[in-house]
CSV table of C-alpha atoms in Angstrom, one decimal:
chain,number,residue,atom,x,y,z
L,1,MET,CA,0.0,0.0,0.0
L,2,SER,CA,1.1,3.5,-0.6
L,3,GLU,CA,2.6,5.6,2.2
L,4,ALA,CA,-0.1,6.8,4.7
L,5,GLY,CA,-2.7,5.2,2.5
L,6,ARG,CA,-2.4,7.9,-0.1
L,7,LEU,CA,-2.8,7.2,-3.8
L,8,PRO,CA,0.4,8.4,-5.7
L,9,VAL,CA,-1.2,10.0,-8.7
L,10,PHE,CA,1.6,10.1,-11.2
L,11,GLU,CA,3.0,6.7,-10.1
L,12,THR,CA,-0.5,5.2,-10.6
L,13,VAL,CA,-0.8,6.7,-14.1
L,14,LYS,CA,2.7,5.5,-15.0
L,15,LEU,CA,1.9,1.9,-13.8
L,16,THR,CA,-1.4,2.1,-15.6
L,17,LEU,CA,0.2,3.0,-18.9
L,18,ARG,CA,3.0,0.4,-18.5
L,19,TRP,CA,0.4,-2.3,-17.7
L,20,SER,CA,-1.8,-1.2,-20.6
L,21,LYS,CA,1.2,-1.5,-23.0
L,22,THR,CA,2.1,-4.9,-21.6
L,23,ILE,CA,-1.5,-6.3,-22.0
L,24,CYS,CA,-1.9,-4.8,-25.5
L,25,LEU,CA,1.3,-6.3,-26.7
L,26,ARG,CA,0.6,-9.7,-25.1
L,27,HIS,CA,-3.0,-9.9,-26.4
L,28,TRP,CA,-2.7,-8.0,-29.7
L,29,ARG,CA,-4.2,-10.9,-31.6
L,30,LEU,CA,-7.3,-10.8,-29.3
L,31,LEU,CA,-7.6,-7.0,-29.9
L,32,PHE,CA,-7.5,-7.6,-33.7
L,33,VAL,CA,-10.2,-10.3,-33.4
L,34,TYR,CA,-12.4,-8.2,-31.1
L,35,ALA,CA,-12.1,-5.2,-33.5
L,36,ALA,CA,-13.0,-7.4,-36.5
L,37,ALA,CA,-15.9,-8.9,-34.5
L,38,LEU,CA,-17.2,-5.4,-33.7
L,39,ILE,CA,-17.1,-4.4,-37.3
L,40,THR,CA,-18.8,-7.6,-38.5
L,41,ILE,CA,-21.5,-7.3,-35.9
L,42,ASN,CA,-22.2,-3.7,-36.7
L,43,ILE,CA,-22.3,-4.3,-40.4
L,44,PHE,CA,-24.7,-7.2,-39.9
L,45,ILE,CA,-26.9,-5.2,-37.6
L,46,LEU,CA,-26.8,-2.3,-40.0
L,47,TYR,CA,-27.8,-4.2,-43.1
L,48,SER,CA,-29.8,-7.2,-41.9
L,49,PRO,CA,-33.0,-5.1,-41.5
L,50,ILE,CA,-32.8,-4.3,-45.2
L,51,PHE,CA,-33.7,-7.9,-46.1
L,52,PHE,CA,-37.0,-7.4,-44.2
L,53,ILE,CA,-37.7,-3.7,-44.8
L,54,ILE,CA,-37.4,-3.8,-48.6
L,55,PRO,CA,-39.8,-6.7,-49.1
L,56,ASP,CA,-42.1,-5.0,-46.7
L,57,LEU,CA,-42.1,-1.8,-48.7
L,58,GLN,CA,-42.5,-3.5,-52.1
L,59,TYR,CA,-44.8,-6.4,-51.3
L,60,LYS,CA,-46.2,-5.7,-47.9
L,61,THR,CA,-45.2,-9.1,-46.7
L,62,ILE,CA,-44.4,-8.0,-43.1
L,63,ALA,CA,-46.4,-5.8,-40.9
L,64,PRO,CA,-44.8,-2.5,-39.9
L,65,PHE,CA,-44.9,-3.6,-36.3
L,66,ALA,CA,-43.0,-6.8,-37.0
L,67,THR,CA,-40.4,-4.7,-39.0
L,68,ASN,CA,-39.9,-2.4,-36.0
L,69,ILE,CA,-39.5,-5.4,-33.7
L,70,ILE,CA,-36.8,-6.8,-36.0
L,71,ILE,CA,-34.9,-3.5,-36.0
L,72,ILE,CA,-35.2,-3.1,-32.2
L,73,SER,CA,-34.1,-6.8,-31.7
L,74,THR,CA,-31.0,-6.4,-33.9
L,75,SER,CA,-30.1,-3.2,-32.1
L,76,ILE,CA,-30.4,-4.9,-28.7
L,77,LEU,CA,-28.4,-7.8,-29.9
L,78,ASP,CA,-25.6,-5.4,-31.0
L,79,ILE,CA,-25.5,-3.8,-27.6
L,80,ILE,CA,-25.4,-7.2,-25.8
L,81,ILE,CA,-22.6,-8.6,-27.9
L,82,SER,CA,-20.6,-5.3,-27.7
L,83,LEU,CA,-21.0,-5.2,-23.9
L,84,PHE,CA,-20.0,-8.9,-23.7
L,85,LEU,CA,-16.8,-8.2,-25.6
L,86,LEU,CA,-16.1,-5.1,-23.5
L,87,PHE,CA,-16.7,-6.8,-20.1
L,88,SER,CA,-14.6,-9.9,-21.1
L,89,LEU,CA,-11.8,-7.6,-22.1
L,90,ALA,CA,-12.1,-5.7,-18.8
L,91,ILE,CA,-12.0,-9.0,-16.8
L,92,LEU,CA,-9.0,-10.2,-18.7
L,93,THR,CA,-7.2,-6.9,-18.1
L,94,GLN,CA,-7.9,-6.7,-14.4
L,95,HIS,CA,-7.4,-10.4,-13.8
L,96,GLU,CA,-4.0,-10.3,-15.5
L,97,ILE,CA,-2.8,-7.4,-13.4
L,98,TRP,CA,-3.6,-9.3,-10.2
L,99,ARG,CA,-2.9,-12.9,-11.2
L,100,GLY,CA,-0.3,-12.6,-14.0
L,101,PRO,CA,-0.5,-13.7,-17.6
L,102,CYS,CA,-3.8,-15.3,-18.4
L,103,ARG,CA,-6.1,-16.2,-21.3
L,104,LEU,CA,-9.8,-16.0,-22.0
L,105,ASP,CA,-10.6,-19.3,-20.4
L,106,ALA,CA,-12.6,-20.6,-17.4
L,107,GLN,CA,-9.8,-19.6,-15.0
L,108,THR,CA,-10.2,-16.0,-16.1
L,109,LEU,CA,-13.9,-15.7,-16.9
L,110,GLY,CA,-15.1,-18.3,-14.4
L,111,ARG,CA,-17.2,-21.3,-15.3
L,112,GLY,CA,-20.5,-20.3,-16.7
L,113,PRO,CA,-21.8,-16.7,-17.2
L,114,GLY,CA,-21.7,-15.8,-13.5
L,115,ARG,CA,-18.6,-13.7,-13.5
L,116,ILE,CA,-19.4,-11.7,-16.6
L,117,LEU,CA,-23.0,-11.3,-15.5
L,118,GLY,CA,-21.9,-10.1,-12.1
L,119,TYR,CA,-19.5,-7.7,-13.7
L,120,ALA,CA,-22.3,-6.4,-16.0
L,121,LEU,CA,-24.7,-6.0,-13.0
L,122,ASP,CA,-22.1,-4.1,-11.0
L,123,SER,CA,-21.4,-1.8,-13.9
L,124,LEU,CA,-25.1,-1.2,-14.4
L,125,ALA,CA,-25.5,-0.5,-10.7
L,126,ILE,CA,-22.6,2.0,-10.8
L,127,ALA,CA,-24.0,3.7,-13.9
L,128,PHE,CA,-27.4,4.0,-12.2
L,129,MET,CA,-26.0,5.4,-9.0
L,130,ALA,CA,-23.9,7.9,-11.0
L,131,LEU,CA,-26.8,9.0,-13.1
L,132,PHE,CA,-29.0,9.4,-10.0
L,133,GLY,CA,-26.2,11.4,-8.2
L,134,LEU,CA,-25.8,13.6,-11.2
L,135,LEU,CA,-29.5,14.4,-11.6
L,136,LEU,CA,-29.9,14.9,-7.9
L,137,GLY,CA,-26.9,17.3,-7.7
L,138,LEU,CA,-28.0,19.3,-10.7
L,139,GLY,CA,-31.5,19.4,-9.3
L,140,VAL,CA,-30.3,20.8,-6.0
L,141,VAL,CA,-28.1,23.4,-7.7
L,142,VAL,CA,-30.9,24.6,-10.0
L,143,ALA,CA,-33.3,24.7,-7.0
L,144,ILE,CA,-30.9,26.8,-5.0
L,145,PHE,CA,-30.3,29.1,-7.9
L,146,THR,CA,-34.0,29.5,-8.5
L,147,LEU,CA,-34.8,30.2,-4.8
L,148,ALA,CA,-31.8,32.5,-4.2
L,149,PHE,CA,-31.8,34.5,-7.4
L,150,GLY,CA,-35.3,33.9,-8.8
L,151,GLY,CA,-33.9,32.2,-11.9
L,152,LYS,CA,-32.7,35.6,-13.2
L,153,PRO,CA,-29.4,35.9,-15.0
L,154,GLY,CA,-26.5,37.9,-13.7
L,155,LEU,CA,-24.4,36.8,-10.7
L,156,GLY,CA,-26.7,33.8,-10.1
L,157,GLY,CA,-26.2,32.7,-13.7
L,158,VAL,CA,-22.4,32.9,-13.3
L,159,LEU,CA,-22.6,30.9,-10.0
L,160,LEU,CA,-24.8,28.3,-11.7
L,161,PHE,CA,-22.4,28.1,-14.6
L,162,ILE,CA,-19.6,27.4,-12.1
L,163,ALA,CA,-21.5,25.0,-9.9
L,164,MET,CA,-22.7,22.6,-12.7
L,165,PRO,CA,-19.1,21.5,-13.7
L,166,ILE,CA,-18.3,21.0,-10.0
L,167,VAL,CA,-21.4,18.7,-9.7
L,168,VAL,CA,-20.2,16.8,-12.7
L,169,LEU,CA,-16.7,16.4,-11.3
L,170,LEU,CA,-18.1,15.2,-7.9
L,171,THR,CA,-20.3,12.7,-9.8
L,172,ILE,CA,-17.2,11.4,-11.6
L,173,ALA,CA,-15.3,11.1,-8.4
L,174,MET,CA,-18.2,9.2,-6.7
L,175,THR,CA,-18.3,6.9,-9.7
L,176,LEU,CA,-14.6,6.2,-9.5
L,177,ARG,CA,-14.8,5.3,-5.9
L,178,LEU,CA,-17.6,2.9,-6.6
L,179,SER,CA,-15.8,1.5,-9.6
L,180,LEU,CA,-13.1,0.1,-7.3
L,181,ARG,CA,-15.4,-2.8,-6.8
L,182,LEU,CA,-14.9,-3.9,-10.4
L,183,PRO,CA,-11.3,-5.3,-10.1
L,184,SER,CA,-12.4,-7.4,-7.1
L,185,ARG,CA,-15.4,-8.7,-9.2
L,186,ALA,CA,-13.0,-9.5,-12.1
L,187,ILE,CA,-10.9,-11.8,-9.9
L,188,GLY,CA,-14.0,-13.5,-8.4
L,189,GLN,CA,-13.6,-11.9,-4.9
L,190,PRO,CA,-16.1,-9.0,-4.9
L,191,VAL,CA,-15.7,-6.6,-2.0
L,192,ARG,CA,-18.8,-5.2,-0.3
L,193,TRP,CA,-20.0,-1.8,-1.5
L,194,ARG,CA,-19.5,-0.3,1.9
L,195,ASP,CA,-15.9,-1.5,2.0
L,196,VAL,CA,-15.3,-0.2,-1.5
L,197,TRP,CA,-16.6,3.2,-0.6
L,198,ARG,CA,-14.3,3.3,2.5
L,199,MET,CA,-11.4,2.2,0.4
L,200,GLY,CA,-11.3,5.5,-1.5
L,201,ARG,CA,-11.7,7.7,1.6
L,202,GLY,CA,-9.1,10.4,1.6
L,203,ASN,CA,-8.2,9.7,-2.1
L,204,THR,CA,-11.2,10.9,-3.9
L,205,TRP,CA,-9.5,13.8,-5.6
L,206,ARG,CA,-6.4,11.8,-6.2
L,207,LEU,CA,-8.5,9.2,-8.0
L,208,LEU,CA,-10.1,12.0,-10.0
L,209,ALA,CA,-6.8,13.5,-10.9
L,210,ALA,CA,-5.4,10.2,-12.1
L,211,ASN,CA,-8.5,9.5,-14.1
L,212,LEU,CA,-8.3,13.0,-15.8
L,213,LEU,CA,-4.7,12.3,-16.8
L,214,ILE,CA,-5.8,8.9,-18.2
L,215,VAL,CA,-8.6,10.6,-20.1
L,216,GLY,CA,-6.1,13.0,-21.5
L,217,VAL,CA,-4.1,10.0,-22.8
L,218,SER,CA,-7.2,8.6,-24.4
L,219,LEU,CA,-8.0,11.9,-26.0
L,220,LEU,CA,-4.5,11.9,-27.5
L,221,LEU,CA,-5.1,8.4,-28.9
L,222,SER,CA,-8.4,9.6,-30.4
L,223,VAL,CA,-6.6,12.6,-32.0
L,224,ALA,CA,-3.8,10.3,-33.3
L,225,SER,CA,-6.3,7.9,-34.8
L,226,LEU,CA,-8.2,10.8,-36.4
L,227,THR,CA,-4.9,12.2,-37.8
L,228,LEU,CA,-3.3,8.9,-38.9
L,229,ILE,CA,-6.3,6.8,-39.9
L,230,VAL,CA,-9.4,8.9,-40.8
L,231,LEU,CA,-8.0,11.9,-42.6
L,232,PRO,CA,-5.5,10.1,-44.9
L,233,THR,CA,-8.0,7.4,-45.9
L,234,MET,CA,-10.6,10.1,-46.6
L,235,THR,CA,-8.3,11.9,-49.1
L,236,LEU,CA,-6.8,8.7,-50.5
L,237,PRO,CA,-9.5,7.8,-53.0
L,238,ILE,CA,-9.2,11.3,-54.7
L,239,THR,CA,-5.4,11.0,-54.7
L,240,MET,CA,-5.5,7.5,-56.3
L,241,VAL,CA,-8.0,8.6,-59.0
L,242,GLN,CA,-5.9,11.6,-59.9
L,243,MET,CA,-2.8,9.3,-60.0
L,244,VAL,CA,-4.4,6.6,-62.1
L,245,GLY,CA,-6.3,8.9,-64.5
L,246,LEU,CA,-7.7,5.9,-66.5
L,247,PRO,CA,-11.1,5.8,-68.2
L,248,GLY,CA,-13.7,3.4,-66.9
L,249,PHE,CA,-12.7,3.6,-63.3
L,250,GLY,CA,-16.3,4.4,-62.3
L,251,LEU,CA,-16.6,1.3,-60.0
L,252,ALA,CA,-13.2,1.7,-58.4
L,253,PRO,CA,-14.1,4.7,-56.1
L,254,SER,CA,-17.1,2.9,-54.6
L,255,LEU,CA,-15.2,-0.3,-54.0
L,256,LEU,CA,-12.3,1.6,-52.7
L,257,THR,CA,-14.6,3.6,-50.5
L,258,ILE,CA,-16.0,0.5,-49.0
L,259,ALA,CA,-12.6,-0.9,-48.3
L,260,LEU,CA,-11.4,2.3,-46.8
L,261,SER,CA,-14.5,2.6,-44.7
L,262,ILE,CA,-13.8,-0.9,-43.3
L,263,LEU,CA,-10.2,0.1,-42.6
L,264,ILE,CA,-11.3,3.3,-40.8
L,265,PHE,CA,-13.8,1.4,-38.6
L,266,PHE,CA,-11.3,-1.3,-37.9
L,267,GLY,CA,-8.7,1.3,-36.8
L,268,LEU,CA,-11.2,3.1,-34.6
L,269,ALA,CA,-12.4,-0.2,-33.1
L,270,LEU,CA,-8.9,-1.1,-32.3
L,271,ILE,CA,-8.2,2.3,-30.7
L,272,SER,CA,-11.4,1.9,-28.6
L,273,GLN,CA,-10.1,-1.5,-27.3
L,274,ILE,CA,-6.9,0.1,-26.2
L,275,GLN,CA,-8.7,2.9,-24.5
L,276,ALA,CA,-10.9,0.4,-22.7
L,277,ILE,CA,-7.8,-1.5,-21.5
L,278,ILE,CA,-6.2,1.7,-20.2
L,279,GLY,CA,-9.4,2.7,-18.3
L,280,TYR,CA,-9.8,-0.7,-16.7
L,281,ALA,CA,-6.1,-1.0,-15.9
L,282,LEU,CA,-6.4,2.3,-13.9
L,283,LEU,CA,-9.0,0.8,-11.7
L,284,SER,CA,-6.9,-2.3,-11.0
L,285,VAL,CA,-3.7,-0.3,-10.3
L,286,ALA,CA,-5.6,2.1,-8.0
L,287,TYR,CA,-7.2,-0.9,-6.2
L,288,ALA,CA,-3.8,-2.4,-5.7
L,289,GLN,CA,-2.5,0.8,-4.2
L,290,LEU,CA,-5.5,1.2,-1.8
L,291,LYS,CA,-6.3,-2.4,-0.9
L,292,PRO,CA,-3.6,-4.9,-2.0
L,293,LEU,CA,-4.3,-8.7,-1.7
L,294,PRO,CA,-2.6,-10.4,1.3
L,295,GLU,CA,0.2,-11.6,-0.9
L,296,GLY,CA,0.4,-8.2,-2.7
L,297,PRO,CA,-0.4,-7.6,-6.4
L,298,ALA,CA,1.1,-9.7,-9.1
L,299,THR,CA,4.8,-9.3,-9.4
L,300,GLY,CA,4.4,-8.3,-13.0
L,301,ALA,CA,3.1,-4.9,-11.9
L,302,ALA,CA,6.7,-3.9,-11.2
L,303,GLU,CA,7.8,-5.5,-14.5
L,304,ALA,CA,5.0,-4.2,-16.8
């Protein structure tokens, strides 16, 4: 545990990035598979309703209600599969930080759907509590503003403008403290909510600071992906057509556009996997600093 039970912000961020790099390099094949799976699923979800909608419009073979049910069902399926991939990657990341190198097998994910289901339910509970806290905080702030200043602009409006971001930051800090339960859920030893809340006592703002630094890294990855993947591939078709300059290339741009669109989505999906690993690694490293296991965290933490 850190000295005096305090979370070392910069050391936590450094360990998070080192662990994230180690996990990404160790499981790069899995990241590619997951990115390809996300693209395949979304393409299927996007185009599968066409097979039902077009006949419905032309021949009235399916009732509009049934068509809507199909569209809603495919969208729900997309969400479920995407969350399954996300939670399994989260469990892999957090399990590996505590137990050392692992794979997506029964030892990591547990036997049956129990561990992933528990992880999903905990994530849903944290999201619900965060949303409730945010709405409650904003409601209290607006009520105070209305009672104190009559809802009129001026000084009250300035104070309201300042108070709302503070409420958002407090909500994020509360969410981070509750999210410390997720690493314990990932290793199959969930800590009680009360103990999780106590674990972050005195380190709320340190957790928030570490998270903001990690968010900054994720934003840099997003900017890099936009610069290195999206912008070049958007201008590439025009450049290639200008270079080739051959007659009868009419089909080439459309086929090339499809290929480049797939490449763009694949790159963005891959970046999103890396960002997810970084975010979940932060929770595990912070958990290790605030409540290490009896034998201490995996020795790989110092070697990541």
